[in-house]
Short mmCIF file of C-alpha atoms and ligand atoms in Angstrom, two decimals:
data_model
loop_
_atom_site.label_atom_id
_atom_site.label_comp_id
_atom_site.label_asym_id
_atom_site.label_seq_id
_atom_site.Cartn_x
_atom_site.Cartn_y
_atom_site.Cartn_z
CA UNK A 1208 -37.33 17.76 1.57
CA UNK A 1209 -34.24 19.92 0.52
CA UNK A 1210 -31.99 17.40 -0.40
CA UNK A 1211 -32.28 15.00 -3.58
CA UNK A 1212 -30.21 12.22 -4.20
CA UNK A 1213 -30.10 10.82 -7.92
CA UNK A 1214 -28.08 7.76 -8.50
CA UNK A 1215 -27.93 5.30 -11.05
CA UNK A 1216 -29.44 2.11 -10.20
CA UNK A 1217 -27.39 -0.23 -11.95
CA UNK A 1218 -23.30 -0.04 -13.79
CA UNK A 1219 -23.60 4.08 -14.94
CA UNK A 1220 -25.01 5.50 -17.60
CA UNK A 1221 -28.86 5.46 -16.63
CA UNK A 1222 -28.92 9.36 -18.19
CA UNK A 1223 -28.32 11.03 -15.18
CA UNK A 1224 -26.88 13.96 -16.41
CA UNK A 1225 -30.42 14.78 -18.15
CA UNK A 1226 -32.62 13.93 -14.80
CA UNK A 1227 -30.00 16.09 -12.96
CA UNK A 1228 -30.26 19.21 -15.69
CA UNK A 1229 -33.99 18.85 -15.18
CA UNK A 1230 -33.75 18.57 -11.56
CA UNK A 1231 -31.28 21.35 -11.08
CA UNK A 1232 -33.67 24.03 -12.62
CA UNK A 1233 -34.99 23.61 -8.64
CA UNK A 1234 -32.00 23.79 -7.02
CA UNK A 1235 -29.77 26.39 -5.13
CA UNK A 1236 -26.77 23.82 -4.95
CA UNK A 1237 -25.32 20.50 -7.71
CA UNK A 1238 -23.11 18.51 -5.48
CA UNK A 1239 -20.70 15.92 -7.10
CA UNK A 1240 -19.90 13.44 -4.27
CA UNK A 1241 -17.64 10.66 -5.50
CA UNK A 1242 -15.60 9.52 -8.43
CA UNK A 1243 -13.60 11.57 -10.94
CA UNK A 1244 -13.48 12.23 -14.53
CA UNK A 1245 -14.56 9.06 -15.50
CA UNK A 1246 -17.58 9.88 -15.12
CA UNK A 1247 -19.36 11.53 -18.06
CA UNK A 1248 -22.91 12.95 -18.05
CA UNK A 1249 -24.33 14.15 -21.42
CA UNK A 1250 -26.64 17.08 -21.63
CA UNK A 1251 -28.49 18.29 -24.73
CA UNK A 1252 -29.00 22.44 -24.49
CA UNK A 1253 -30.97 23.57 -26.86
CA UNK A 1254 -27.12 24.73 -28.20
CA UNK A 1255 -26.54 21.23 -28.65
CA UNK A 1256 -24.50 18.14 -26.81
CA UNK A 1257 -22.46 19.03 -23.84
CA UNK A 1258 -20.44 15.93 -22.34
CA UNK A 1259 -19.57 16.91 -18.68
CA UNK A 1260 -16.75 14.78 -16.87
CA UNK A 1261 -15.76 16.51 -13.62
CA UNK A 1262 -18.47 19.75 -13.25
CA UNK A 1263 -21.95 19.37 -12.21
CA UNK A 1264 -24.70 19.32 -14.51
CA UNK A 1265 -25.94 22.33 -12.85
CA UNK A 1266 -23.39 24.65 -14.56
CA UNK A 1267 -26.24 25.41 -17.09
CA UNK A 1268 -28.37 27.17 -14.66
CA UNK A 1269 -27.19 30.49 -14.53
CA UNK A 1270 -28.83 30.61 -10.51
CA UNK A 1271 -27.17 27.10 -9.17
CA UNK A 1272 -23.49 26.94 -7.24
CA UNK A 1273 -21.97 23.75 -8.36
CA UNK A 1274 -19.39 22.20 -5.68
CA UNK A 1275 -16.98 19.34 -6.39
CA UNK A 1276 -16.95 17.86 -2.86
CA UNK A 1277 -14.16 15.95 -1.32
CA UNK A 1278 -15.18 12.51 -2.14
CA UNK A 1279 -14.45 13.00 -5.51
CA UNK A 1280 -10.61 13.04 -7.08
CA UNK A 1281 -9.65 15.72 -9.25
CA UNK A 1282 -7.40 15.55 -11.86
CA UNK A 1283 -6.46 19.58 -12.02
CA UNK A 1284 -5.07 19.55 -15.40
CA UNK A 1285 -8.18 17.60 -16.88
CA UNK A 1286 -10.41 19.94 -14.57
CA UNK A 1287 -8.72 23.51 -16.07
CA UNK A 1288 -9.63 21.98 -19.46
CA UNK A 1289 -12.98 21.20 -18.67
CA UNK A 1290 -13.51 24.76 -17.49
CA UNK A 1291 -12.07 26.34 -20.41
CA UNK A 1292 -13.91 24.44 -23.20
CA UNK A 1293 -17.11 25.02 -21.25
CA UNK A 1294 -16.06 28.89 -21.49
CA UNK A 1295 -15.24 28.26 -24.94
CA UNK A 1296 -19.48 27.37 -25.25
CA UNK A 1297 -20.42 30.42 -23.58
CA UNK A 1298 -21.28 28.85 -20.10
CA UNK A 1299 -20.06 31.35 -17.34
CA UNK A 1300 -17.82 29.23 -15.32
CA UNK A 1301 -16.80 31.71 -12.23
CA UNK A 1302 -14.05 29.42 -9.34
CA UNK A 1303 -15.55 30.47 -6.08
CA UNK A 1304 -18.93 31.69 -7.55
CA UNK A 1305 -20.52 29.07 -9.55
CA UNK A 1306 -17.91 26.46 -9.10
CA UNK A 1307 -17.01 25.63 -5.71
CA UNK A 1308 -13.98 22.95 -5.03
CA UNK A 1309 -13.65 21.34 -1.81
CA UNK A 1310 -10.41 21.62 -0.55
CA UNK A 1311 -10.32 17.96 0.63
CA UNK A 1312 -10.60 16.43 -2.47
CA UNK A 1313 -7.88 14.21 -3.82
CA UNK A 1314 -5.70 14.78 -6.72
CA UNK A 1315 -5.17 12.88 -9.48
CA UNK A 1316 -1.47 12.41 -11.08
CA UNK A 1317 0.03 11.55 -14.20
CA UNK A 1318 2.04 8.85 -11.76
CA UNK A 1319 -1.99 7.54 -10.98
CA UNK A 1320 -2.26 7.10 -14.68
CA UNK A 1321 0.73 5.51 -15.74
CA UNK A 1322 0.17 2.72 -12.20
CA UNK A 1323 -3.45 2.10 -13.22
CA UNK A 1324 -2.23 0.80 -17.30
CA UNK A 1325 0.17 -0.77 -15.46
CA UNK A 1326 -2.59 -2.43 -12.64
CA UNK A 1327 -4.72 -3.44 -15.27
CA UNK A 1328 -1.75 -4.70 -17.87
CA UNK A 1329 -0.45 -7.50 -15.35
CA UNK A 1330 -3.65 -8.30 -13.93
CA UNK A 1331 -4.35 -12.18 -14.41
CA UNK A 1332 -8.08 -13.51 -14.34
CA UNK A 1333 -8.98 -10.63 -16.36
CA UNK A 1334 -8.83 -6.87 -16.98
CA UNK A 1335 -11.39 -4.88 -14.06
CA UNK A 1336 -12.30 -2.74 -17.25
CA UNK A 1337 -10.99 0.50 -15.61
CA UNK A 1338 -11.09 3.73 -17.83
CA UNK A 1339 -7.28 4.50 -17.40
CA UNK A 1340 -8.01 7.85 -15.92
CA UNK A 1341 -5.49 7.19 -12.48
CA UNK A 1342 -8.51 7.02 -10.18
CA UNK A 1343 -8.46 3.87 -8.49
CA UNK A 1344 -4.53 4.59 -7.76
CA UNK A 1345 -5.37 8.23 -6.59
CA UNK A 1346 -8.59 6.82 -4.07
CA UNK A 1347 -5.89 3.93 -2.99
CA UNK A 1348 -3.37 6.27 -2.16
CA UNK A 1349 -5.46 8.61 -0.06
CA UNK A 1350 -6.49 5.31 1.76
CA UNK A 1351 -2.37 4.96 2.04
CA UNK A 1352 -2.27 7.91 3.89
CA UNK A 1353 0.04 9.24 1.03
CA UNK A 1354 -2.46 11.50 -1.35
CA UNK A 1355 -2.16 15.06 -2.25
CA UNK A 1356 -5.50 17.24 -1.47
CA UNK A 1357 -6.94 20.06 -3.60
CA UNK A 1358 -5.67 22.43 -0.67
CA UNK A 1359 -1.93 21.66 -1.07
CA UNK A 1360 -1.72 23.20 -4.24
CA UNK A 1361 -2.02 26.45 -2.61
CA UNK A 1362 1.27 26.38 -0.79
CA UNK A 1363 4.21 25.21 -2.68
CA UNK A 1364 5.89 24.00 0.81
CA UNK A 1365 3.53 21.59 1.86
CA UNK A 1366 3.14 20.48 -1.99
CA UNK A 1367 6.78 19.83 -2.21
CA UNK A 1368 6.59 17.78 0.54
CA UNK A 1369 3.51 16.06 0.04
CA UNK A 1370 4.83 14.96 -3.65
CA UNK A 1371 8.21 14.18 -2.15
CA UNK A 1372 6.67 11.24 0.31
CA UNK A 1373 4.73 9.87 -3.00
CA UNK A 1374 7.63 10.37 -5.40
CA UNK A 1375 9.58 7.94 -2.14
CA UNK A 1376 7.01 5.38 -2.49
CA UNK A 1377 5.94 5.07 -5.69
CA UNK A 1378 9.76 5.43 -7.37
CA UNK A 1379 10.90 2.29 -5.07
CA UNK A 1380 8.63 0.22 -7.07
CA UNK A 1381 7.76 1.72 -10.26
CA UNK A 1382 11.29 1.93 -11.47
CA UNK A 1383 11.65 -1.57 -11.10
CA UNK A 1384 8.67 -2.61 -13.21
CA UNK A 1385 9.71 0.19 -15.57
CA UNK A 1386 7.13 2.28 -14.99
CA UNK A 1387 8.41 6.34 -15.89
CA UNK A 1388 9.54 7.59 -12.09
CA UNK A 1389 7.96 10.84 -10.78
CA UNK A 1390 10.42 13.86 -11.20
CA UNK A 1391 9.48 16.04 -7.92
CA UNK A 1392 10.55 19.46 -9.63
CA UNK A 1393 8.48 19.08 -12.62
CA UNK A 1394 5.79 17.32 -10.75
CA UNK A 1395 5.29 20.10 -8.03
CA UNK A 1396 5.90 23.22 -10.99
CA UNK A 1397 2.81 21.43 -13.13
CA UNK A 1398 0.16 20.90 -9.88
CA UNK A 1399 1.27 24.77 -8.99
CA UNK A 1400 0.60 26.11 -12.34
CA UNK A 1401 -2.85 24.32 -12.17
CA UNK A 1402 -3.48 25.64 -8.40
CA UNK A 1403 -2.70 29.29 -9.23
CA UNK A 1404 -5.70 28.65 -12.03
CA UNK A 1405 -7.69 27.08 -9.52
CA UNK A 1406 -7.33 28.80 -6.33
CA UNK A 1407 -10.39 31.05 -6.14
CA UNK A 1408 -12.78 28.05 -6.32
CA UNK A 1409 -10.69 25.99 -3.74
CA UNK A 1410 -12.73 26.10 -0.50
CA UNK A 1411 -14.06 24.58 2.41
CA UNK A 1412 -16.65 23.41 0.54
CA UNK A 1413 -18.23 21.21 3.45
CA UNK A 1414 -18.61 24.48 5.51
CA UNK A 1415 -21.04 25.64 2.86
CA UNK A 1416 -23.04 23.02 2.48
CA UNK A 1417 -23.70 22.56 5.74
CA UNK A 1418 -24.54 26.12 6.03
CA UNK A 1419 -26.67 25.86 2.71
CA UNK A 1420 -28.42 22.80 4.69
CA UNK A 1421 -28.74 24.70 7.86
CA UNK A 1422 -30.44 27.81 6.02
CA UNK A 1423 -32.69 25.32 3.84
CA UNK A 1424 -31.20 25.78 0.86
CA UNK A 1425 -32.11 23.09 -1.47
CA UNK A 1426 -29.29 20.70 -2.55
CA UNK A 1427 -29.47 18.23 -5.91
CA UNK A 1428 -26.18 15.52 -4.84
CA UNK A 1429 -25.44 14.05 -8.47
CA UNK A 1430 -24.18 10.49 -8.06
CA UNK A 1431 -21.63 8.85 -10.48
CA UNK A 1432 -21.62 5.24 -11.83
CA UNK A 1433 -24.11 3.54 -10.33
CA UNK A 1434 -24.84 1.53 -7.43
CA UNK A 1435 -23.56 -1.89 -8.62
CA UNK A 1436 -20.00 0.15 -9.86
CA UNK A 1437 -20.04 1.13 -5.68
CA UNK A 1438 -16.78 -0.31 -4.14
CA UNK A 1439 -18.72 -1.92 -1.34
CA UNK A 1440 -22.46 -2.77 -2.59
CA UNK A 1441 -21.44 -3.31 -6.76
CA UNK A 1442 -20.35 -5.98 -8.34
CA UNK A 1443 -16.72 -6.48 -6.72
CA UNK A 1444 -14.09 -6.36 -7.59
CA UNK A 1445 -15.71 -5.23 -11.33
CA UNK A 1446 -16.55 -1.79 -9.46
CA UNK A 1447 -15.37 1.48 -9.55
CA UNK A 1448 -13.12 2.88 -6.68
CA UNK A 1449 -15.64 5.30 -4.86
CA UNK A 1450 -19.01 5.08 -2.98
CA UNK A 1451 -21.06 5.68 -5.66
CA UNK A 1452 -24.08 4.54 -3.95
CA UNK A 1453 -26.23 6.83 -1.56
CA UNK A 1454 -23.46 6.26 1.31
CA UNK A 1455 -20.97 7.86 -0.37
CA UNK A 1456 -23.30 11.39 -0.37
CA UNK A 1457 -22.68 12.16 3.29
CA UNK A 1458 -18.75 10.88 3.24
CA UNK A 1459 -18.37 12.66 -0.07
CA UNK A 1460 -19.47 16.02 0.83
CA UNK A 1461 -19.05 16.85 4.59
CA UNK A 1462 -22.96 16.82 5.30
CA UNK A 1463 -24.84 15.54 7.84
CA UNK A 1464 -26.75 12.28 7.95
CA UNK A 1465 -30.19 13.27 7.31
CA UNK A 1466 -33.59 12.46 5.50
CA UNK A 1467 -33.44 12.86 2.04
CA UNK A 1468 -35.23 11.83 -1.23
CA UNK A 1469 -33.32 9.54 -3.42
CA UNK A 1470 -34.27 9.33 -7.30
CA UNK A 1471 -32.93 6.42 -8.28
CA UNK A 1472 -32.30 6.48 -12.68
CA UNK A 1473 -33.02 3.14 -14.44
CA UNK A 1474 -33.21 2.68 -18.44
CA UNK A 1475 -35.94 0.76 -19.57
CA UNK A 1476 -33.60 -2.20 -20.56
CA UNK A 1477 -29.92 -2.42 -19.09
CA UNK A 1478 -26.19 -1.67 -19.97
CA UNK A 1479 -22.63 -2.15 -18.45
CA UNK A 1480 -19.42 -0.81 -19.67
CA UNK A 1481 -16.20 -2.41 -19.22
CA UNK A 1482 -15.35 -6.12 -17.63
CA UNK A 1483 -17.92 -7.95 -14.73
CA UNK A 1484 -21.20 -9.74 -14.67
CA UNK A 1485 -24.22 -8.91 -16.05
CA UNK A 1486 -26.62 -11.83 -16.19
CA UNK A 1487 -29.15 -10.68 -18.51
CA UNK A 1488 -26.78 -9.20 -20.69
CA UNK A 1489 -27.54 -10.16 -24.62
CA UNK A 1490 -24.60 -11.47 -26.87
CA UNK A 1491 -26.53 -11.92 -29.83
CA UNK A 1492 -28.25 -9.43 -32.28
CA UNK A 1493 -30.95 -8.58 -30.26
CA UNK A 1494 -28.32 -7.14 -27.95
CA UNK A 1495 -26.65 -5.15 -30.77
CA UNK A 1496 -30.08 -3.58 -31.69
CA UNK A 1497 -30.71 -2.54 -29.00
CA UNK A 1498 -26.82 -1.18 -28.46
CA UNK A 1499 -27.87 0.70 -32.29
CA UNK A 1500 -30.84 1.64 -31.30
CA UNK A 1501 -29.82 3.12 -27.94
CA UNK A 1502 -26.48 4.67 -29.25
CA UNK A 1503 -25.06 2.83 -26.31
CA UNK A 1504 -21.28 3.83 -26.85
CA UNK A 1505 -19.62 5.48 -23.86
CA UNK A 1506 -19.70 9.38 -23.69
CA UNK A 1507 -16.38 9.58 -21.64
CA UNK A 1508 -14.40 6.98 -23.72
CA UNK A 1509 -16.77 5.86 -26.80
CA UNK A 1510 -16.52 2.26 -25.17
CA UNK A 1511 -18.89 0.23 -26.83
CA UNK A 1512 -22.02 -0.79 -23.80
CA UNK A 1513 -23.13 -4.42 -23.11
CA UNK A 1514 -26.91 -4.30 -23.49
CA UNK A 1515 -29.50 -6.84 -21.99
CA UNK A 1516 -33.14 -6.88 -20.41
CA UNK A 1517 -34.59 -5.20 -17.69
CA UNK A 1518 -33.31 -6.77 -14.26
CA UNK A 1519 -35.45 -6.75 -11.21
CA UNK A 1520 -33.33 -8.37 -9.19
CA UNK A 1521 -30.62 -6.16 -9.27
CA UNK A 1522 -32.67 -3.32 -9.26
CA UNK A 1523 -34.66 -3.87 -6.30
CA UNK A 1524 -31.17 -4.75 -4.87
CA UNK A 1525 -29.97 -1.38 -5.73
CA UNK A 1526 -33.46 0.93 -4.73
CA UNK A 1527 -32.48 -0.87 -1.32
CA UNK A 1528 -29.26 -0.18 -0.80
CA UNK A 1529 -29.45 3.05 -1.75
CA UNK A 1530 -32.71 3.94 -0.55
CA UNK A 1531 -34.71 5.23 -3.80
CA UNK A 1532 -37.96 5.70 -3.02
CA UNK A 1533 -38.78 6.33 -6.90
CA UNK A 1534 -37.11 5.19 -10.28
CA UNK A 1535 -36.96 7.89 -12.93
CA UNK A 1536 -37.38 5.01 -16.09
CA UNK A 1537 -34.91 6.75 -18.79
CA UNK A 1538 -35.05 5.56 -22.75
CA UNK A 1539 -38.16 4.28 -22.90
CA UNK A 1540 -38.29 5.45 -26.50
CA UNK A 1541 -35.53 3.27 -27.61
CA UNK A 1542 -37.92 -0.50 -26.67
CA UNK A 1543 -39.97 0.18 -30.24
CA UNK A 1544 -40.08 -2.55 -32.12
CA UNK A 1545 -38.36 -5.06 -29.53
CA UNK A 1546 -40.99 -8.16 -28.69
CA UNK A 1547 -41.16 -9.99 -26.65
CA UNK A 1548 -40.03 -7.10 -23.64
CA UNK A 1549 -37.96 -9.28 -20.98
CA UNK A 1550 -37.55 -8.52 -17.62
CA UNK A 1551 -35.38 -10.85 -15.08
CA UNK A 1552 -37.52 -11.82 -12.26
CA UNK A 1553 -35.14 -14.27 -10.45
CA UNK A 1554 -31.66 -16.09 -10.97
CA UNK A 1555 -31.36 -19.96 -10.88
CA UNK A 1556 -27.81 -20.01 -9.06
CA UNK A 1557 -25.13 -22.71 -10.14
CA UNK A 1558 -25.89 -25.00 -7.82
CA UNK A 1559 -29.93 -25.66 -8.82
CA UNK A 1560 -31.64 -22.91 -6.08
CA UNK A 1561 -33.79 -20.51 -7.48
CA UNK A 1562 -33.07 -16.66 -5.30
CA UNK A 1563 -34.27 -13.30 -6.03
CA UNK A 1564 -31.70 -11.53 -4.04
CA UNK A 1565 -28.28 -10.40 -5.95
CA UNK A 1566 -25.55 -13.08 -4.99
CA UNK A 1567 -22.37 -11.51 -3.55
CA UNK A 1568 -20.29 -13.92 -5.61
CA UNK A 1569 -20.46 -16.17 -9.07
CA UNK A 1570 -23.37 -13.78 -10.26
CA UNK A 1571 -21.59 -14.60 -14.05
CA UNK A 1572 -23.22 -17.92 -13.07
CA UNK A 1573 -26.86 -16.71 -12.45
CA UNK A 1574 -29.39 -17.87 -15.31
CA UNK A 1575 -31.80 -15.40 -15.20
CA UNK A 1576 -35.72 -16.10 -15.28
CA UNK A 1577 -38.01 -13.89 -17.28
CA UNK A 1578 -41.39 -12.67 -17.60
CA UNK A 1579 -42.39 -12.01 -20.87
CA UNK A 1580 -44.21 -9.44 -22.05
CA UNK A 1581 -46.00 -7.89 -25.35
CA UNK A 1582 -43.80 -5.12 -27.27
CA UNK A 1583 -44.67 -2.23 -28.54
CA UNK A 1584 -44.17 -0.37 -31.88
CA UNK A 1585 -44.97 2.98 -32.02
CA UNK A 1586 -42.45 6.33 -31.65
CA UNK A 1587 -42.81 7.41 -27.99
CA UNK A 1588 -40.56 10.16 -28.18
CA UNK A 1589 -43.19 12.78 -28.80
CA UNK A 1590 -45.61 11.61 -25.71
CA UNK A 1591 -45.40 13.63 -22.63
CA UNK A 1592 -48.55 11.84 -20.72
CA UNK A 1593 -48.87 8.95 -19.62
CA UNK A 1594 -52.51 7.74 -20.68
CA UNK A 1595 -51.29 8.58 -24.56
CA UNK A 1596 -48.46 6.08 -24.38
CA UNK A 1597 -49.72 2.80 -25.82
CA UNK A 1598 -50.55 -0.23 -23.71
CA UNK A 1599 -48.16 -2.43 -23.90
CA UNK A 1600 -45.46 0.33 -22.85
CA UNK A 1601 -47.68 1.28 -19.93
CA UNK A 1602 -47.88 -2.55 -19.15
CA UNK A 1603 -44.54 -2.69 -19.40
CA UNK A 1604 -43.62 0.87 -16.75
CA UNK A 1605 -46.56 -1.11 -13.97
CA UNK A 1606 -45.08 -4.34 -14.36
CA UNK A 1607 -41.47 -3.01 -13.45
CA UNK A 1608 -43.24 -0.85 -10.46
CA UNK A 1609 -45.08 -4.17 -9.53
CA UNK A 1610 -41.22 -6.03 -9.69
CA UNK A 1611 -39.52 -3.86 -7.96
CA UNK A 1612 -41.51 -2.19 -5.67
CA UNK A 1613 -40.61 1.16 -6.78
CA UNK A 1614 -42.98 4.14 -8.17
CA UNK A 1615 -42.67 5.47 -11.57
CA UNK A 1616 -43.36 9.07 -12.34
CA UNK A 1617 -41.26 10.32 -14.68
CA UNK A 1618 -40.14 8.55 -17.73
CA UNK A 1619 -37.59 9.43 -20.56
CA UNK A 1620 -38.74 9.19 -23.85
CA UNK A 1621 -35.62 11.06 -25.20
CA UNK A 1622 -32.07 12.85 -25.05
CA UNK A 1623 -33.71 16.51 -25.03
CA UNK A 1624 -34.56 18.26 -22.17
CA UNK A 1625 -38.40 18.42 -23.02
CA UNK A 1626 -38.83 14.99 -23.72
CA UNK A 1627 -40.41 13.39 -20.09
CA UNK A 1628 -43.77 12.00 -19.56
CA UNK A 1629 -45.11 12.88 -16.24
CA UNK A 1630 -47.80 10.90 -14.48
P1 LIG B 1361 -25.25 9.36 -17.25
O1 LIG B 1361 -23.81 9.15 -17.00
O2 LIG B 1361 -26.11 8.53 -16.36
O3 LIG B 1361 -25.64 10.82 -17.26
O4 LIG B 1361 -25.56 8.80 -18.69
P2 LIG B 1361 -24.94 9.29 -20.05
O5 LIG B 1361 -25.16 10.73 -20.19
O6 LIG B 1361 -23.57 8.79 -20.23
O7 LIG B 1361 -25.79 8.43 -21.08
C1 LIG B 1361 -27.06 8.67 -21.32
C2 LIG B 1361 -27.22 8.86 -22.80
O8 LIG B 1361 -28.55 8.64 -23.14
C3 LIG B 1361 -26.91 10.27 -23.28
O9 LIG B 1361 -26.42 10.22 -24.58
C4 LIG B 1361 -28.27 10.94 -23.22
O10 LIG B 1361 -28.39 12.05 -24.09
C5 LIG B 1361 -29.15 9.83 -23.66
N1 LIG B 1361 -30.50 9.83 -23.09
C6 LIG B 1361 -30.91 10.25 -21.85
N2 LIG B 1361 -32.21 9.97 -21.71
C7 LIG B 1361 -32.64 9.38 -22.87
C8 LIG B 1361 -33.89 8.85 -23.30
O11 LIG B 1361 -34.89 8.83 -22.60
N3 LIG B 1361 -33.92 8.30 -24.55
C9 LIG B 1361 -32.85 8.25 -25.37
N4 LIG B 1361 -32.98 7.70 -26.59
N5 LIG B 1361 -31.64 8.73 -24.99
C10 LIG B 1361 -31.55 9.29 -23.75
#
């Protein structure tokens, strides 16, 4: 098949950006389809940690054309600095080579910023946990009608205009709340400086692809978040502002519904960031082991991560929705020493009935049920077959295929590159 999918299965931060470096050695195109520089996928080179926010992971190939499609919003100053620090490591970042920007995609402000604080500040019944970044404001004013595309920052007439219809809306009402109004001039002068910078890379990036897809060229699409962050599947409203989920792939980029394989990215226990329900999240030390022994601290914002057990539920939830026909099982390695190993097999719901669906609403009123099983202790990260793992942690990999209904091949036993065991 030429096109993968990988998405995270449950909140983000599965290690996609590792399964996506390893897949991307294979591929001719890395597609970012949704979100924006909230994102953050963590590569280790064998130069060391690269954190990646807005580029896709395949940047490190030297053969791969990375494209930022139009589902995703750009935030063109934070994108020119991404570009230049990864110069700054030596990786050959060429606009309309190796990076490829769809015009389409949405732009982020410093108007988007200042509204989400704002958003989240005089929200009551509790902060959505958003990273500040201005991209639910930028995604809710291209739904407005109102949003400034990539495109318009290559002609300073339609910019001026563009900016002048958001600078009548949002100054009505942000001046009254005492939000900082947008100054047009300065607005327009800052999003040309960044266009000039950007302009070779800004292209109809849909075009290619589905030229790339005609010729069978084979295309890696790197989801962000994960499928219960997606605005219509997750865990609403404690989701992110995009279609993070398979769905948003063919929106996001401009390709054609089609076949494709979907690698859906688990960890071997779970972890949400920010605000929302997580039923078999653990608030007591076991929960901060495992956040210790995972380094579970955000790589975008250094956000501490809410750890808890394996859930089945919401994972066979997710491999439906987004159509995963395999689970790559990431940090495997960090379960050493944890006994018993817990996975949720069902929720008893608030009023007494016992489901193994995920609940649309009052899921931070779910008790989960578990199955129990033995730990292991040994150091896994140095296995790369399956048969040399020990028992209990093979157990443990069949009785999540067995839950879920997914197959298992690959599973991460580490950060580096190297560090997979293959069955
Ligand atoms: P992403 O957004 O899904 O790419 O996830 P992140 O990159 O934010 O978080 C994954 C973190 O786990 C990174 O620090 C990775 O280097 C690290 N990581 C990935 N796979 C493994 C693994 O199998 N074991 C361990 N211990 N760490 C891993």
């Amino acid at each position: 098949m030429p096109t993968t999918c990988v998405v995270g299965i449950l909140w983000g931060d599965e290690g996609k950006g590792k399964v996506i470096d390893y897949l991307a050695a294979e591929a001719d195109f890395v597609v970012r389809y949704g979100g924006g520089h909230n994102a953050g996928h963590t590569l280790i080179l064998p130069s060391g940690k690269l954190v990646l926010h807005l580029v896709p992971s395949g940047i490190v190939h030297t053969h791969t054309r990375n494209v930022i499609g139009n589902g995703v919003v750009v935030d063109p100053v934070h994108l020119c600095g991404e570009i230049e620090s990864l110069r700054g490591r030596g990786i050959a970042v060429e606009l309309g080579r190796n990076l490829l920007l769809s015009e389409r995609a949405h732009v982020i402000l410093e108007a988007h910023r200042r509204q989400d604080h704002w958003a989240e500040s005089v929200r009551s019944g509790g902060r959505i946990g958003t990273t500040g970044r201005g991209i639910g404001p930028a995604y809710a004013d291209r739904c407005s009608r109102i949003g400034l595309r990539l495109g318009d920052l290559l002609d300073e007439a339609r910019l001026r205009r563009g900016v002048q219809v958001i600078a009548e809306q949002k100054n009505a009402w942000f001046e009254p709340v005492g939000l900082e109004p947008l100054q047009v001039d300065a607005v327009v002068e800052q999003l040309l400086a960044a266009g000039a910078k950007l302009r070779a890379g800004i292209v109809d990036t849909g075009g290619v692809l589905r030229r790339a897809f005609a010729d069978g060229k084979r295309v890696l699409l790197e989801g962000a978040q994960g499928c219960l962050l997606d605005l219509e599947h997750g865990t609403y409203p404690f989701v992110t502002s995009s279609h993070a989920s398979t769905g948003g792939a063919f929106s996001g980029t401009g390709l054609p519904p089609h076949v494709m394989r979907v690698v859906g990215i688990a960890k071997a226990y779970a972890t949400r960031v920010g605000e929302g329900p997580f039923p078999t999240e653990l608030n007591n030390e076991t929960g901060e082991r495992l956040r210790a022994a995972g380094k579970e601290y955000g790589s975008t914002t250094g956000r501490p991560r809410r750890c808890g057990w394996f859930d089945t539920v919401a994972v066979r939830y997710s491999g439906a929705v987004s159509g995963a026909s395999e689970l790559v099982l990431t940090n495997l390695d960090v379960l050493r020493g944890f006994a018993p190993l817990r996975l949720a097999v069902a929720y008893r719901l608030p009023d007494g009935t016992r489901t193994t669906d995920l609940p649309a609403f009052d899921l931070d009123r779910a008790v989960p049920e578990f199955e129990d099983l033995p730990g292991f202790d040994v150091d896994v990260s140095e296995v790369r077959r399956f048969e040399d793992l020990p028992a209990n942690a093979r157990n443990y990999v069949q009785a999540i295929e067995r839950l879920t209904g997914l197959p298992i091949r690959t599973i991460s036993v580490g950060p580096g590159r190297n560090q997979v065991v293959l069955r």
